[in-house]
Amino acid sequence: MSKVQKLVNIALAEFLGTASMLFLVCTGCTSGIQGTISSLHLSLCSGLSVMAAIQMFGHISGAHINPVVSLAALMVDEISYLEIPVYIVSQVLGCLAGCGLQKMVTPLQHEIQYPGRGICVNAPYETLTDWEALGVEIILTTILVLAVLATWDKRNGNNMDSVALRIGFLVGVLNLAAGSYTGASMNPVRSFGPAVWSNDFRSHWVYWVGPTIGSLIATITYKYSFLRVEVHTREYK
C-alpha cells in the first residue's frame, strides 16, 4: 500500500468513525423522541458508540475518533507527524457530518434540550464553575488516555482481545461517574460538532483545554515512567 493510499484510508476511517459516534450519541440523547433519558441510558449510548467505531475502523486507523488520543499516539510514536493533521481534520469533519445527519432526521421541536441548550451540547452542571468543570475533564481524560496507551503497550499484547468492548465500557463508566458534572466529553470533537450546529459555545473552551491537558498528563506519565521501565528492563536482560 502506498503512503498516499494509507493516508486516504486513515482519513476515511476517522471521518466515518467520528461521524458514526456523534450520530449515535446525539440521537441517543434527544429528549422527547427518546422519552425520559436516564444517566444509564446516556452512559451506555456514549460507551457503546465508541465501541462500535473501534470495531468498525480500529484495524484501519486505530479508530482514535478523538484529537487528544491522536496527540497521545503522536507522542508515543504510534503515528507520524505527517499523519497527525490527517487524523485531526478528518475527526473535525466527521463530527460535523455526524451531528448534521442527526439534525436532518430530528424534528425542530426537539432541537432545544433542558436547560435551554442545543441537542447533545456538553455543558458544566449549573452549580459548577468552568474551572471545576475543567478539572473534571482533565481527570476523566487522563484515565481514558492511560487506558488507550495501555492497549498500545506491547507488553499488553496477550490481553488485547475485545479491545473495542473494553474501551467502550470504560467510556461508559466514566460517563456514569461524571456525565452529570460536565457531560464527560473527554473529546474536543464530541463537544465541537453539537456546539457548531446549535450555535451554543457557552463554556466550550473547557472541552478543548481539559481533554488536551489530560492527554498530555497521561502520555507524559506513561511514556517517561512505564515505557522507560520497559526499555531499561530490556537493556539489563
Short mmCIF file of C-alpha atoms in Angstrom, two decimals:
data_model
loop_
_atom_site.label_atom_id
_atom_site.label_comp_id
_atom_site.label_asym_id
_atom_site.label_seq_id
_atom_site.Cartn_x
_atom_site.Cartn_y
_atom_site.Cartn_z
CA MET A 1 0.00 0.00 0.00
CA SER A 2 1.39 3.40 -0.99
CA LYS A 3 1.77 6.19 1.57
CA VAL A 4 -0.93 8.26 -0.14
CA GLN A 5 -3.39 5.36 -0.10
CA LYS A 6 -2.64 4.76 3.58
CA LEU A 7 -3.38 8.41 4.41
CA VAL A 8 -6.62 8.27 2.41
CA ASN A 9 -7.68 5.13 4.29
CA ILE A 10 -6.88 6.77 7.63
CA ALA A 11 -8.82 9.89 6.68
CA LEU A 12 -11.89 7.93 5.58
CA ALA A 13 -11.84 5.66 8.62
CA GLU A 14 -11.50 8.54 11.09
CA PHE A 15 -14.18 10.55 9.28
CA LEU A 16 -16.69 7.70 9.25
CA GLY A 17 -15.82 6.55 12.76
CA THR A 18 -16.23 10.01 14.26
CA ALA A 19 -19.40 10.68 12.27
CA SER A 20 -20.91 7.38 13.41
CA MET A 21 -20.03 8.04 17.02
CA LEU A 22 -21.52 11.55 17.02
CA PHE A 23 -24.68 10.45 15.22
CA LEU A 24 -25.31 7.64 17.70
CA VAL A 25 -24.54 9.76 20.76
CA CYS A 26 -26.67 12.70 19.64
CA THR A 27 -29.67 10.64 18.58
CA GLY A 28 -29.39 8.79 21.86
CA CYS A 29 -29.66 11.97 23.92
CA THR A 30 -32.56 13.58 22.05
CA SER A 31 -35.27 14.06 24.64
CA GLY A 32 -38.90 13.73 23.64
CA ILE A 33 -38.31 11.16 20.93
CA GLN A 34 -36.26 9.05 23.34
CA GLY A 35 -38.70 9.71 26.19
CA THR A 36 -37.22 10.11 29.66
CA ILE A 37 -33.46 9.73 29.36
CA SER A 38 -31.59 8.32 32.34
CA SER A 39 -27.90 8.70 33.10
CA LEU A 40 -27.51 4.96 32.45
CA HIS A 41 -29.08 5.38 29.00
CA LEU A 42 -26.70 8.24 28.14
CA SER A 43 -23.66 6.43 29.51
CA LEU A 44 -24.36 3.22 27.61
CA CYS A 45 -25.04 5.18 24.44
CA SER A 46 -21.72 7.02 24.76
CA GLY A 47 -19.68 3.95 25.59
CA LEU A 48 -21.21 1.60 23.06
CA SER A 49 -21.00 4.18 20.26
CA VAL A 50 -17.25 4.32 20.87
CA MET A 51 -17.18 0.52 20.91
CA ALA A 52 -18.95 0.43 17.53
CA ALA A 53 -16.47 2.87 15.96
CA ILE A 54 -13.47 0.88 17.23
CA GLN A 55 -15.00 -2.37 15.99
CA MET A 56 -15.57 -0.91 12.52
CA PHE A 57 -12.35 1.02 12.00
CA GLY A 58 -9.83 0.07 14.70
CA HIS A 59 -7.91 -2.20 12.34
CA ILE A 60 -7.64 0.57 9.72
CA SER A 61 -6.73 3.74 11.58
CA GLY A 62 -6.80 2.72 15.23
CA ALA A 63 -10.20 4.46 15.49
CA HIS A 64 -8.88 7.35 17.54
CA ILE A 65 -12.05 9.40 16.82
CA ASN A 66 -10.59 11.95 19.25
CA PRO A 67 -7.86 14.56 18.64
CA VAL A 68 -6.32 14.11 22.10
CA VAL A 69 -5.97 10.36 21.50
CA SER A 70 -4.20 11.18 18.23
CA LEU A 71 -1.95 13.59 20.15
CA ALA A 72 -1.06 10.78 22.55
CA ALA A 73 -0.38 8.46 19.61
CA LEU A 74 2.00 11.01 18.11
CA MET A 75 3.88 11.40 21.40
CA VAL A 76 4.48 7.65 21.76
CA ASP A 77 5.36 7.19 18.06
CA GLU A 78 2.21 5.28 17.14
CA ILE A 79 1.62 7.74 14.27
CA SER A 80 3.86 10.19 12.40
CA TYR A 81 3.87 13.98 12.11
CA LEU A 82 2.61 13.54 8.55
CA GLU A 83 -0.42 11.60 9.78
CA ILE A 84 -1.49 13.81 12.69
CA PRO A 85 -3.19 16.55 10.60
CA VAL A 86 -5.00 13.85 8.59
CA TYR A 87 -6.40 12.39 11.82
CA ILE A 88 -7.49 15.69 13.32
CA VAL A 89 -9.01 17.23 10.18
CA SER A 90 -10.92 14.01 9.49
CA GLN A 91 -12.22 13.91 13.06
CA VAL A 92 -13.42 17.52 12.92
CA LEU A 93 -15.18 16.97 9.59
CA GLY A 94 -16.63 13.71 10.88
CA CYS A 95 -18.10 15.30 13.98
CA LEU A 96 -19.79 17.98 11.87
CA ALA A 97 -21.17 15.36 9.48
CA GLY A 98 -22.46 13.10 12.25
CA CYS A 99 -24.23 15.93 14.05
CA GLY A 100 -25.54 17.25 10.75
CA LEU A 101 -27.11 13.88 9.92
CA GLN A 102 -28.75 13.78 13.34
CA LYS A 103 -30.12 17.27 12.80
CA MET A 104 -31.51 16.28 9.38
CA VAL A 105 -33.65 13.49 10.84
CA THR A 106 -34.76 15.30 14.02
CA PRO A 107 -37.90 17.49 14.10
CA LEU A 108 -37.34 21.13 15.04
CA GLN A 109 -39.26 20.91 18.30
CA HIS A 110 -36.66 18.51 19.69
CA GLU A 111 -33.64 20.69 18.94
CA ILE A 112 -33.60 22.51 22.28
CA GLN A 113 -32.84 20.46 25.36
CA TYR A 114 -33.18 21.31 29.04
CA PRO A 115 -31.91 23.70 30.36
CA GLY A 116 -32.10 25.64 27.11
CA ARG A 117 -29.08 24.04 25.44
CA GLY A 118 -28.88 22.57 21.97
CA ILE A 119 -29.13 18.83 21.33
CA CYS A 120 -26.14 16.93 22.71
CA VAL A 121 -24.28 20.13 23.69
CA ASN A 122 -21.95 19.47 26.59
CA ALA A 123 -22.11 21.97 29.42
CA PRO A 124 -20.99 22.07 33.06
CA TYR A 125 -23.72 21.43 35.61
CA GLU A 126 -25.33 24.72 36.58
CA THR A 127 -23.68 24.89 40.03
CA LEU A 128 -20.19 24.10 38.72
CA THR A 129 -17.73 26.80 37.76
CA ASP A 130 -15.85 26.47 34.49
CA TRP A 131 -12.68 25.75 36.46
CA GLU A 132 -14.31 22.88 38.35
CA ALA A 133 -15.59 21.52 35.05
CA LEU A 134 -12.09 21.85 33.62
CA GLY A 135 -10.73 19.74 36.49
CA VAL A 136 -13.32 17.03 35.84
CA GLU A 137 -12.46 16.87 32.13
CA ILE A 138 -8.74 16.71 32.90
CA ILE A 139 -9.17 13.80 35.31
CA LEU A 140 -11.53 11.84 33.07
CA THR A 141 -9.34 12.26 30.00
CA THR A 142 -6.24 11.27 31.94
CA ILE A 143 -7.90 7.98 32.88
CA LEU A 144 -9.15 7.39 29.34
CA VAL A 145 -5.79 8.07 27.66
CA LEU A 146 -3.90 5.92 30.19
CA ALA A 147 -6.17 3.04 29.21
CA VAL A 148 -5.65 3.69 25.50
CA LEU A 149 -1.88 3.84 25.97
CA ALA A 150 -2.04 0.50 27.75
CA THR A 151 -3.67 -1.05 24.68
CA TRP A 152 -0.74 0.12 22.57
CA ASP A 153 1.86 -1.23 25.01
CA LYS A 154 3.48 -4.34 23.51
CA ARG A 155 3.73 -5.91 26.99
CA ASN A 156 -0.06 -5.99 26.99
CA GLY A 157 -0.25 -7.91 23.73
CA ASN A 158 -1.77 -11.03 25.27
CA ASN A 159 -4.67 -9.05 26.76
CA MET A 160 -5.93 -7.36 23.61
CA ASP A 161 -8.98 -9.47 22.90
CA SER A 162 -12.22 -7.45 22.87
CA VAL A 163 -10.43 -4.09 22.95
CA ALA A 164 -13.44 -2.37 21.41
CA LEU A 165 -15.71 -3.63 24.19
CA ARG A 166 -13.20 -2.78 26.93
CA ILE A 167 -12.69 0.81 25.80
CA GLY A 168 -16.43 1.17 25.21
CA PHE A 169 -17.23 0.09 28.74
CA LEU A 170 -14.51 2.37 30.11
CA VAL A 171 -16.11 5.34 28.33
CA GLY A 172 -19.43 4.19 29.73
CA VAL A 173 -18.25 4.06 33.33
CA LEU A 174 -16.55 7.46 33.02
CA ASN A 175 -19.87 8.83 31.78
CA LEU A 176 -21.72 7.15 34.65
CA ALA A 177 -19.30 8.70 37.12
CA ALA A 178 -19.17 12.25 35.82
CA GLY A 179 -21.63 12.72 32.99
CA SER A 180 -23.83 14.77 35.30
CA TYR A 181 -20.88 17.07 36.03
CA THR A 182 -19.78 18.05 32.52
CA GLY A 183 -21.27 15.55 30.08
CA ALA A 184 -17.99 13.59 30.34
CA SER A 185 -16.81 14.68 26.91
CA MET A 186 -13.09 13.75 27.07
CA ASN A 187 -13.08 14.54 23.36
CA PRO A 188 -12.99 18.02 21.81
CA VAL A 189 -14.83 16.99 18.64
CA ARG A 190 -17.54 15.27 20.68
CA SER A 191 -18.34 18.73 22.03
CA PHE A 192 -17.46 20.75 18.93
CA GLY A 193 -19.99 19.26 16.50
CA PRO A 194 -23.08 19.84 18.66
CA ALA A 195 -21.84 23.32 19.62
CA VAL A 196 -21.47 24.33 15.96
CA TRP A 197 -24.85 23.00 14.86
CA SER A 198 -26.62 24.56 17.88
CA ASN A 199 -24.52 27.74 17.84
CA ASP A 200 -24.01 27.23 21.57
CA PHE A 201 -20.42 27.84 22.69
CA ARG A 202 -21.01 28.69 26.34
CA SER A 203 -18.10 27.26 28.40
CA HIS A 204 -16.94 25.49 25.23
CA TRP A 205 -13.26 26.21 25.91
CA VAL A 206 -13.39 23.71 28.79
CA TYR A 207 -13.92 20.88 26.32
CA TRP A 208 -10.78 21.66 24.34
CA VAL A 209 -8.42 22.66 27.12
CA GLY A 210 -9.41 19.98 29.65
CA PRO A 211 -9.03 16.92 27.40
CA THR A 212 -5.79 18.27 25.93
CA ILE A 213 -4.22 18.76 29.36
CA GLY A 214 -5.48 15.35 30.48
CA SER A 215 -3.98 13.69 27.42
CA LEU A 216 -0.63 15.38 27.99
CA ILE A 217 -0.57 14.33 31.66
CA ALA A 218 -1.40 10.73 30.81
CA THR A 219 1.01 10.45 27.89
CA ILE A 220 3.98 12.09 29.60
CA THR A 221 3.43 9.92 32.68
CA TYR A 222 3.11 6.70 30.70
CA LYS A 223 5.92 7.44 28.27
CA TYR A 224 8.52 8.56 30.79
CA SER A 225 7.59 6.20 33.61
CA PHE A 226 6.15 2.93 32.34
CA LEU A 227 7.63 2.82 28.83
CA ARG A 228 11.07 3.74 30.19
CA VAL A 229 10.79 0.82 32.59
CA GLU A 230 10.28 -1.46 29.58
CA VAL A 231 13.36 -0.08 27.82
CA HIS A 232 15.56 -0.40 30.91
CA THR A 233 14.34 -3.94 31.54
CA ARG A 234 15.35 -4.98 28.02
CA GLU A 235 18.78 -3.37 28.43
CA TYR A 236 19.61 -5.36 31.57
CA LYS A 237 18.46 -8.76 30.30
#
